mmCIF file with all atom_site columns, N, CA and C in Angstrom:
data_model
loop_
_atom_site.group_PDB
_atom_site.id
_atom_site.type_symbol
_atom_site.label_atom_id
_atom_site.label_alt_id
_atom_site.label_comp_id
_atom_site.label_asym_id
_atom_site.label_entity_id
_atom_site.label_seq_id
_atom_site.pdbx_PDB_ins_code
_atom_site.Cartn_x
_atom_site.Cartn_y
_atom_site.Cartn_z
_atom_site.occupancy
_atom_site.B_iso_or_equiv
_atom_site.pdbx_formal_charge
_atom_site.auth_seq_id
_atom_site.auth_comp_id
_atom_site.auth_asym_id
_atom_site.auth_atom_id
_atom_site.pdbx_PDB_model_num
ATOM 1   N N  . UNK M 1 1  ? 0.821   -1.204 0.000   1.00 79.00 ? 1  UNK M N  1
ATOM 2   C CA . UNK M 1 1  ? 0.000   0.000  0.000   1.00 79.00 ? 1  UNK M CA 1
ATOM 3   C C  . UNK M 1 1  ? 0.862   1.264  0.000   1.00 79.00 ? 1  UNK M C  1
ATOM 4   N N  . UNK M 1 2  ? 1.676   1.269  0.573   1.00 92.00 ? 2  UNK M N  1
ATOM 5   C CA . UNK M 1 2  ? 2.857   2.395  0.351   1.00 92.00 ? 2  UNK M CA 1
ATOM 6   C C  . UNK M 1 2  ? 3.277   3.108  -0.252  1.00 92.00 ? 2  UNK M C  1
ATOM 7   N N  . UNK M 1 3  ? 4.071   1.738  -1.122  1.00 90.00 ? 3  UNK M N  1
ATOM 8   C CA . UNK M 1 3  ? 4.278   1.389  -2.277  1.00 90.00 ? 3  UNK M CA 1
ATOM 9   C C  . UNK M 1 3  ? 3.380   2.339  -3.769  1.00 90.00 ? 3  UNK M C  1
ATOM 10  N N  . UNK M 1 4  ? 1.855   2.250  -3.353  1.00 93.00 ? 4  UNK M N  1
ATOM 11  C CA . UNK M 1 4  ? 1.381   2.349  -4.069  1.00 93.00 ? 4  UNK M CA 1
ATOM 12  C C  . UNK M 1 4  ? 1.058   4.006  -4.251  1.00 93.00 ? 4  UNK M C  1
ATOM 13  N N  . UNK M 1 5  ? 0.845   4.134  -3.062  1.00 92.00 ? 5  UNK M N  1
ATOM 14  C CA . UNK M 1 5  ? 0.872   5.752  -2.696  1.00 92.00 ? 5  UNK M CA 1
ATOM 15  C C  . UNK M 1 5  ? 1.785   7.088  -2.881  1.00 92.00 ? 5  UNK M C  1
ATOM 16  N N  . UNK M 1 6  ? 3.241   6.436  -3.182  1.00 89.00 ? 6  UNK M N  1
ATOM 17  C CA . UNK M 1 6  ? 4.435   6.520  -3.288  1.00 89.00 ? 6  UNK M CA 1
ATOM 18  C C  . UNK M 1 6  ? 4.327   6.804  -5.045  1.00 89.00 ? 6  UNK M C  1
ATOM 19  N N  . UNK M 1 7  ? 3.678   5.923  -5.518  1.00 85.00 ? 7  UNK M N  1
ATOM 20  C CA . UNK M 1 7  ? 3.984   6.113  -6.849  1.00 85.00 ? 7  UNK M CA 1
ATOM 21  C C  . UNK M 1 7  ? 2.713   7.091  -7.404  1.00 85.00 ? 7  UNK M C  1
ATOM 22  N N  . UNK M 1 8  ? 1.543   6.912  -7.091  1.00 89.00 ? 8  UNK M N  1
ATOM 23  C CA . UNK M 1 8  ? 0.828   7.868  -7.154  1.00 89.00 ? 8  UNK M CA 1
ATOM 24  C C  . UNK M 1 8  ? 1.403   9.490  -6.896  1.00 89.00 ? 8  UNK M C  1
ATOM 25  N N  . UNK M 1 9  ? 1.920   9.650  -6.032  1.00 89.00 ? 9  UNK M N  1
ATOM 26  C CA . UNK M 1 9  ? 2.324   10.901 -5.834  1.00 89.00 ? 9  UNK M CA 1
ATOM 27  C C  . UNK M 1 9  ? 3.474   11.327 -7.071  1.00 89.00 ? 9  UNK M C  1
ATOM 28  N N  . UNK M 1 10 ? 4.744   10.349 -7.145  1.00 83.00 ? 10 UNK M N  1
ATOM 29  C CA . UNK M 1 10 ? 5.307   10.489 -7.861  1.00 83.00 ? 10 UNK M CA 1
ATOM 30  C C  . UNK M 1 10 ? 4.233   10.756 -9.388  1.00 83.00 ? 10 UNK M C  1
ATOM 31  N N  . UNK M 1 11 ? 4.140   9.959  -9.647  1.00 83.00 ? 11 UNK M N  1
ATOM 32  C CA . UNK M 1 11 ? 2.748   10.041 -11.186 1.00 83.00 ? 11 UNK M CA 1
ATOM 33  C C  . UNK M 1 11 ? 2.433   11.573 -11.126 1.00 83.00 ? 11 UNK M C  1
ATOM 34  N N  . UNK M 1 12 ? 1.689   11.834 -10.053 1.00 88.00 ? 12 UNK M N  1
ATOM 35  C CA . UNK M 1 12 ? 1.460   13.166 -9.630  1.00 88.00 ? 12 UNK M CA 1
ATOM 36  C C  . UNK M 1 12 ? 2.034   14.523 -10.236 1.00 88.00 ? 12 UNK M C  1
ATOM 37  N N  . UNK M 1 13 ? 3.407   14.147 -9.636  1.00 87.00 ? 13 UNK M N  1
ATOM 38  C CA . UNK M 1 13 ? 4.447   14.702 -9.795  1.00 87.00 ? 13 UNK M CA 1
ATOM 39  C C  . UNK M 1 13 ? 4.986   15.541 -11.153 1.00 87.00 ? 13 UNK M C  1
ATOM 40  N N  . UNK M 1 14 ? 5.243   14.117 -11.931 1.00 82.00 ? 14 UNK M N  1
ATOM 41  C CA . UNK M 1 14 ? 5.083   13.824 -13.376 1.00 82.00 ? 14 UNK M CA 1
ATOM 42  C C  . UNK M 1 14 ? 4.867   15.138 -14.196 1.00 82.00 ? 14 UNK M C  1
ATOM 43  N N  . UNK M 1 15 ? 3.225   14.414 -13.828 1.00 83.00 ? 15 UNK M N  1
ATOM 44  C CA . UNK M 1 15 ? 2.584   15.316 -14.708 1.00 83.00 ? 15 UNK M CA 1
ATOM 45  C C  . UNK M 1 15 ? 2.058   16.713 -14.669 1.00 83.00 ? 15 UNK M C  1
ATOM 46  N N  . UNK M 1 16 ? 2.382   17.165 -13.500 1.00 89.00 ? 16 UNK M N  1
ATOM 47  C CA . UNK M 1 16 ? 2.380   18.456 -12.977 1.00 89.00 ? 16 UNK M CA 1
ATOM 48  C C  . UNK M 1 16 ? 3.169   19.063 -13.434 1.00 89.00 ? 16 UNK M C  1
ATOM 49  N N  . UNK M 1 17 ? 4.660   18.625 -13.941 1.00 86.00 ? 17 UNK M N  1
ATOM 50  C CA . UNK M 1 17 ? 6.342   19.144 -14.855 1.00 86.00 ? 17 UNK M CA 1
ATOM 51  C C  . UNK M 1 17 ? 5.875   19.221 -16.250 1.00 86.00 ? 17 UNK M C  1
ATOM 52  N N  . UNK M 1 18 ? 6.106   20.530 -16.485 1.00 88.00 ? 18 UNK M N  1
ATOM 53  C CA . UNK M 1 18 ? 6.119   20.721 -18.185 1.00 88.00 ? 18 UNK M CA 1
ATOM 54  C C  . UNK M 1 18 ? 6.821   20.135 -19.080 1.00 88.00 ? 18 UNK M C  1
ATOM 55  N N  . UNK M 1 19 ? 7.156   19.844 -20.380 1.00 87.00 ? 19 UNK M N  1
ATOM 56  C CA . UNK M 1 19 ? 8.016   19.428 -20.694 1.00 87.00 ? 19 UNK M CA 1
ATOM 57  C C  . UNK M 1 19 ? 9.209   20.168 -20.888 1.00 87.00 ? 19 UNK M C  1
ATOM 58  N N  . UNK M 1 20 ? 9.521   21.204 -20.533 1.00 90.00 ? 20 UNK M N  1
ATOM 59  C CA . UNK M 1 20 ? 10.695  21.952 -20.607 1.00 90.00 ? 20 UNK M CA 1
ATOM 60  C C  . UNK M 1 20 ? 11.072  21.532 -19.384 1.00 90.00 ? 20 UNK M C  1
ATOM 61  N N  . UNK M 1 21 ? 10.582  21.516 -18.558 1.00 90.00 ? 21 UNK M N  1
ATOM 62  C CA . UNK M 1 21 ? 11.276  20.904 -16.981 1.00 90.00 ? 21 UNK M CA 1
ATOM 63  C C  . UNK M 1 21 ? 11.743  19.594 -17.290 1.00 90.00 ? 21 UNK M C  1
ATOM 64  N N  . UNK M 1 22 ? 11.242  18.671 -18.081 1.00 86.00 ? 22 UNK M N  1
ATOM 65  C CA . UNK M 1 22 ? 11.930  17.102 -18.117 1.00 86.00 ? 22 UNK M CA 1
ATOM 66  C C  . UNK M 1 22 ? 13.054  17.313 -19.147 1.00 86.00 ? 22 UNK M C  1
ATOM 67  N N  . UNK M 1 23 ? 12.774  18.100 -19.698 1.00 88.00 ? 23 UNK M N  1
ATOM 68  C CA . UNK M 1 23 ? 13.928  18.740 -21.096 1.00 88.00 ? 23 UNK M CA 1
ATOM 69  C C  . UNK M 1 23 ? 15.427  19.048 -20.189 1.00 88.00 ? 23 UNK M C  1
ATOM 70  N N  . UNK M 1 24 ? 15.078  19.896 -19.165 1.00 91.00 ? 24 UNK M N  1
ATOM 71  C CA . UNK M 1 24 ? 15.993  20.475 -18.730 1.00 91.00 ? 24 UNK M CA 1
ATOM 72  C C  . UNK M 1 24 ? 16.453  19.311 -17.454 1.00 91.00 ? 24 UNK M C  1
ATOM 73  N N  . UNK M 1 25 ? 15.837  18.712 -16.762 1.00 88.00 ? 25 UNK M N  1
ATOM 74  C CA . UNK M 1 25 ? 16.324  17.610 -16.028 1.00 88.00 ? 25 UNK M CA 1
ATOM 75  C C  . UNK M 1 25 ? 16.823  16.451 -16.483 1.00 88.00 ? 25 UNK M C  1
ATOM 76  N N  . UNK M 1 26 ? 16.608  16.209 -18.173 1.00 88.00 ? 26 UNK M N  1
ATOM 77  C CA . UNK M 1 26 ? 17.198  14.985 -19.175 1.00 88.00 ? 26 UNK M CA 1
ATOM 78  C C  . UNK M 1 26 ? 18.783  15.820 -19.217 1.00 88.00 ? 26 UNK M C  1
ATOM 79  N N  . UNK M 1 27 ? 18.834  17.117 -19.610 1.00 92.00 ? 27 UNK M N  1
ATOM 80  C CA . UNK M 1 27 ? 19.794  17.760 -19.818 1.00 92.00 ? 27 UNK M CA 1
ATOM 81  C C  . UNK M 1 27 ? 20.834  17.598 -18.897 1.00 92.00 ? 27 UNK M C  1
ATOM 82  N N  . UNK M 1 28 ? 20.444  17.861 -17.647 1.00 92.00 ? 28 UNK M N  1
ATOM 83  C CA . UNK M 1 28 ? 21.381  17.680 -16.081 1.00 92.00 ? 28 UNK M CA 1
ATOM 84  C C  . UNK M 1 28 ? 21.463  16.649 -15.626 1.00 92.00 ? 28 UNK M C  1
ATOM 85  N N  . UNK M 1 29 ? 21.157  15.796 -16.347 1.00 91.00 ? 29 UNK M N  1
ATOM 86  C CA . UNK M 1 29 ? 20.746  14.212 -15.772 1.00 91.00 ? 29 UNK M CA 1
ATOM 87  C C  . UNK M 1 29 ? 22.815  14.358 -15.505 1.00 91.00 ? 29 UNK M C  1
ATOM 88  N N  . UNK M 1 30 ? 23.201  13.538 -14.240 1.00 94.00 ? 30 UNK M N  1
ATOM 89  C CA . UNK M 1 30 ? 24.547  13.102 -13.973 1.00 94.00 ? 30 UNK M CA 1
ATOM 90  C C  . UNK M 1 30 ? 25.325  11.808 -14.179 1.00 94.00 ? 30 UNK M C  1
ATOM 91  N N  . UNK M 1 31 ? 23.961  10.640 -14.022 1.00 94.00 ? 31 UNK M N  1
ATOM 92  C CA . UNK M 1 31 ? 24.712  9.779  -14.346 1.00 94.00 ? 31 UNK M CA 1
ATOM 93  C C  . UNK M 1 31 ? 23.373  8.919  -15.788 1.00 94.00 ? 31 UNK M C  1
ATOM 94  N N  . UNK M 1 32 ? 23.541  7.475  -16.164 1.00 95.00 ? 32 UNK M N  1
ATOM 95  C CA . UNK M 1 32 ? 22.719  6.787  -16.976 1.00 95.00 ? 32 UNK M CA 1
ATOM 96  C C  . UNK M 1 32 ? 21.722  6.339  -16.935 1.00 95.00 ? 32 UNK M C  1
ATOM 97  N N  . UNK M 1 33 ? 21.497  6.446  -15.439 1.00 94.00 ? 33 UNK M N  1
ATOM 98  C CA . UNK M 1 33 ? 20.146  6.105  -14.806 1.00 94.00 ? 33 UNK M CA 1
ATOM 99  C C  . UNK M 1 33 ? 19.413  7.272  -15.130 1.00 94.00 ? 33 UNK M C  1
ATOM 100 N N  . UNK M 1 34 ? 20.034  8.710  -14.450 1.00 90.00 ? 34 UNK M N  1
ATOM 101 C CA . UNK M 1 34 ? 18.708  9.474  -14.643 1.00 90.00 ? 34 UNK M CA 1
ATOM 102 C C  . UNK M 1 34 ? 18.859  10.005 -16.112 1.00 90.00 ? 34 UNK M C  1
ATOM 103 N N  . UNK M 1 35 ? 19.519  9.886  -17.071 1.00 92.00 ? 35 UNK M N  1
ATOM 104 C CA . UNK M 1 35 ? 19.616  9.925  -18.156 1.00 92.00 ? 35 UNK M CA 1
ATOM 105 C C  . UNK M 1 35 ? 17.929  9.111  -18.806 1.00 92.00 ? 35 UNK M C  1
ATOM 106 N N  . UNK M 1 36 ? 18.003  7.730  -18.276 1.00 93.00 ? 36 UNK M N  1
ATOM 107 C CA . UNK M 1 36 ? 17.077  6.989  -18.859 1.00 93.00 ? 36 UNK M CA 1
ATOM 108 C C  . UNK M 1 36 ? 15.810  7.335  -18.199 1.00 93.00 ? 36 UNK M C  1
ATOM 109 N N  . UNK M 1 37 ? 15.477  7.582  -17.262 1.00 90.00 ? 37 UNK M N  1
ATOM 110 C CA . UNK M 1 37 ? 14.622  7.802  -16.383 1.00 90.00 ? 37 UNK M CA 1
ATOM 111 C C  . UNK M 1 37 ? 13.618  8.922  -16.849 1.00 90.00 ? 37 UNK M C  1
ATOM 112 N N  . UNK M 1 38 ? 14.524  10.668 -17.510 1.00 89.00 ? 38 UNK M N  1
ATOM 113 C CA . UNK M 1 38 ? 14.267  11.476 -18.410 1.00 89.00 ? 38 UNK M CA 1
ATOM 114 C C  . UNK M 1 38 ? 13.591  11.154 -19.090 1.00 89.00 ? 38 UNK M C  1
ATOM 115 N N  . UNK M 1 39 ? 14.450  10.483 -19.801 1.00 91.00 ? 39 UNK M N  1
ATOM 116 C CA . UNK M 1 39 ? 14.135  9.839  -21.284 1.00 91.00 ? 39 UNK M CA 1
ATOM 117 C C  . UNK M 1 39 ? 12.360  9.489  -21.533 1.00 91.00 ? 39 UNK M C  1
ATOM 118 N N  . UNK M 1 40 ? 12.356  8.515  -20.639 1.00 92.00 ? 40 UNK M N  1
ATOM 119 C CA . UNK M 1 40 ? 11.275  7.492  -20.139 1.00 92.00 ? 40 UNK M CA 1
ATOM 120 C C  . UNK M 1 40 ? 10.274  8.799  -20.193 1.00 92.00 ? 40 UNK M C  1
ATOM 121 N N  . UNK M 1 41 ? 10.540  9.075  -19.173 1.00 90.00 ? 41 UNK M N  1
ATOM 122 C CA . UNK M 1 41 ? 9.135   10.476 -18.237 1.00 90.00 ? 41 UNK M CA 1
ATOM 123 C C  . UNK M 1 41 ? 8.937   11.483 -19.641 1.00 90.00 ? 41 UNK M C  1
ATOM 124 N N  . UNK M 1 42 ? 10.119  11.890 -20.438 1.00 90.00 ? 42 UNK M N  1
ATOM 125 C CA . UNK M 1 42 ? 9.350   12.864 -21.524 1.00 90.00 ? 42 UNK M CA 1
ATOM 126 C C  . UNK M 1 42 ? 8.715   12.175 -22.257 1.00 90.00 ? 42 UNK M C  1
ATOM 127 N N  . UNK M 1 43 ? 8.877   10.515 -22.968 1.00 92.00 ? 43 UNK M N  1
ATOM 128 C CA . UNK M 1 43 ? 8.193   9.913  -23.652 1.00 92.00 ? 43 UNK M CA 1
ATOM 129 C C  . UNK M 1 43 ? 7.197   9.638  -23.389 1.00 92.00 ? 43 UNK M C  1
ATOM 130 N N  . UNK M 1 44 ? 6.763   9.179  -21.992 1.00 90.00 ? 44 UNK M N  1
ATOM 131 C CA . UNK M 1 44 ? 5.599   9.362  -21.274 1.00 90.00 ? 44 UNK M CA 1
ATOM 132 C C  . UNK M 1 44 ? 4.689   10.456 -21.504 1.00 90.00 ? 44 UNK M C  1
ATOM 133 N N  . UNK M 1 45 ? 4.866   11.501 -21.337 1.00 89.00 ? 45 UNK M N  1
ATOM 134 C CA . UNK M 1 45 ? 4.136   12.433 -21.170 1.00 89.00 ? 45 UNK M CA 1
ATOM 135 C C  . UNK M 1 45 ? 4.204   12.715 -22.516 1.00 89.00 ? 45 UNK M C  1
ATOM 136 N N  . UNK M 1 46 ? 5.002   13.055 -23.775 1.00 90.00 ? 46 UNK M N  1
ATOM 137 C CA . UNK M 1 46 ? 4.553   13.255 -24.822 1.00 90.00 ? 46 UNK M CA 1
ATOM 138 C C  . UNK M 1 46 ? 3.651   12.083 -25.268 1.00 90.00 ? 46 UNK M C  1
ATOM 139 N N  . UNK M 1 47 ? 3.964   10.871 -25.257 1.00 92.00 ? 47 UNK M N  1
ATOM 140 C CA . UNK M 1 47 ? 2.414   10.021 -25.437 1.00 92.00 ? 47 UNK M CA 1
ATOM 141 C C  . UNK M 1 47 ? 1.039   10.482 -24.885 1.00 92.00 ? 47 UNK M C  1
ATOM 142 N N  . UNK M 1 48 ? 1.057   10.695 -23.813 1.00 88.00 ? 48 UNK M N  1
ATOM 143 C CA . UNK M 1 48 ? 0.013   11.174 -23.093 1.00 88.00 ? 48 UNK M CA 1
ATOM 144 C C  . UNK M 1 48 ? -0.956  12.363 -23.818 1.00 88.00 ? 48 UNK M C  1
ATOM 145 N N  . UNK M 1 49 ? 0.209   13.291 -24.245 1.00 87.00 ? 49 UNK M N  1
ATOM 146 C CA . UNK M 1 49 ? -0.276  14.626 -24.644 1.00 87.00 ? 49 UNK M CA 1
ATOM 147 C C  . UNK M 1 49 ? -0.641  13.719 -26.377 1.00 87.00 ? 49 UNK M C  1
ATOM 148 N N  . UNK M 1 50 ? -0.039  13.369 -27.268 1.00 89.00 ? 50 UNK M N  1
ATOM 149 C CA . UNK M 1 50 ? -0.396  12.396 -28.224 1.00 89.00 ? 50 UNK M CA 1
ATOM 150 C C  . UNK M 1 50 ? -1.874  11.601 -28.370 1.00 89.00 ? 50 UNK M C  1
ATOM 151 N N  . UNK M 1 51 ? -2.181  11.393 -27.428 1.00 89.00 ? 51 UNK M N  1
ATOM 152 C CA . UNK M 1 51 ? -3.553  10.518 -26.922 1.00 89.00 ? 51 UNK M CA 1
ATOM 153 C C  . UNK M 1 51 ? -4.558  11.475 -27.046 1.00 89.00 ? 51 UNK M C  1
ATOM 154 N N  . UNK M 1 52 ? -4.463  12.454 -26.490 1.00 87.00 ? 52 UNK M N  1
ATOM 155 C CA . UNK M 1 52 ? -5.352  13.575 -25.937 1.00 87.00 ? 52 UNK M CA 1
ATOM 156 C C  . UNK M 1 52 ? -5.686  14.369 -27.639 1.00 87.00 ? 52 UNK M C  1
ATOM 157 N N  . UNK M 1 53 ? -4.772  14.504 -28.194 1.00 85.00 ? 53 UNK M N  1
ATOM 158 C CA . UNK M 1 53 ? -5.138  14.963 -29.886 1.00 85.00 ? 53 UNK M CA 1
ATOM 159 C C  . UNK M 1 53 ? -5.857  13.827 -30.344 1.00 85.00 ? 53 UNK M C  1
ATOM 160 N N  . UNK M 1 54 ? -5.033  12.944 -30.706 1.00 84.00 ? 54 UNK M N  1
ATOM 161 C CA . UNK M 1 54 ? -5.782  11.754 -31.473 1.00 84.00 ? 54 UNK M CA 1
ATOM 162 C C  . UNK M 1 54 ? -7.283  11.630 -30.814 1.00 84.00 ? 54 UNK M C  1
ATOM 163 N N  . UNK M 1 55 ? -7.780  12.027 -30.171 1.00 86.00 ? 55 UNK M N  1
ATOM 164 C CA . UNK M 1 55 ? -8.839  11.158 -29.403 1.00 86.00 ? 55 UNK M CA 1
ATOM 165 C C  . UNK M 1 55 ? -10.081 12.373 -29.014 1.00 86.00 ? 55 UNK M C  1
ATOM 166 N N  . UNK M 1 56 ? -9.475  13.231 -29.669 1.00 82.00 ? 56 UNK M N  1
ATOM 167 C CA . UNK M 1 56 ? -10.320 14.750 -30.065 1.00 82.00 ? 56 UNK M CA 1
ATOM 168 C C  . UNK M 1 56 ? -11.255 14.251 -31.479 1.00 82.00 ? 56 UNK M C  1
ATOM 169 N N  . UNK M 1 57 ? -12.645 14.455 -31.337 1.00 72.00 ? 57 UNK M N  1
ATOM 170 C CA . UNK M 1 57 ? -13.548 14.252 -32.786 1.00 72.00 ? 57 UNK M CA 1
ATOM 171 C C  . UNK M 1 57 ? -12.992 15.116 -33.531 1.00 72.00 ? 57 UNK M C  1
ATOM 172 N N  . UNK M 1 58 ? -12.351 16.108 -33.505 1.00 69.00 ? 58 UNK M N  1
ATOM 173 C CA . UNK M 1 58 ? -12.381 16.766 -34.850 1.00 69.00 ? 58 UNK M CA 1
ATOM 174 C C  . UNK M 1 58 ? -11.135 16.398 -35.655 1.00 69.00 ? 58 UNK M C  1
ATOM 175 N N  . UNK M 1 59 ? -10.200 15.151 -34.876 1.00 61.00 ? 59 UNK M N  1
ATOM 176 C CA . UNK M 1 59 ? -8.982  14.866 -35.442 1.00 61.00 ? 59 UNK M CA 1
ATOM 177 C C  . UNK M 1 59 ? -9.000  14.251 -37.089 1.00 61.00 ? 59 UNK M C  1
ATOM 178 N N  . UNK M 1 60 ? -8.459  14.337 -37.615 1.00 64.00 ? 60 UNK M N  1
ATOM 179 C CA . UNK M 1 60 ? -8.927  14.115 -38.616 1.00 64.00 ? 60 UNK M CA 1
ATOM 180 C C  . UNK M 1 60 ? -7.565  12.997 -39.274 1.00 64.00 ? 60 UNK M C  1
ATOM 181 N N  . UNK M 1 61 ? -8.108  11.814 -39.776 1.00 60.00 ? 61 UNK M N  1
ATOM 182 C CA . UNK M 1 61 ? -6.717  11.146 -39.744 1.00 60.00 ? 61 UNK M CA 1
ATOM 183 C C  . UNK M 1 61 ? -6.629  10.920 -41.755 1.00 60.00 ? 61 UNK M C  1
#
């Protein structure tokens, strides 16, 4: 349960950061971990934002 709460917040977190904030924290990343971690979280959230067009009626494919 913690666990779970823990990541919720983090999630939270997330998506509350613009993408210039994950831009700029991919940028400062220090070592390969948070390099990937970046990585991950902007792809994330640009999917997210991706979803949200596509899934608009007036999208037009």
């Amino acid at each position: 349960m913690e666990i779970e709460k823990e990541l919720k917040r983090i999630y939270n977190e997330v998506m509350q950061m613009d993408m210039l904030e994950l831009k700029r924290a991919y940028e400062e990343a220090e070592t390969e971990e948070e390099l990937e971690l970046y990585r991950d979280l902007f792809t994330f959230r640009l999917r997210q934002r991706q979803k949200k067009v596509i899934s608009r009626k007036e999208f037009v494919r």
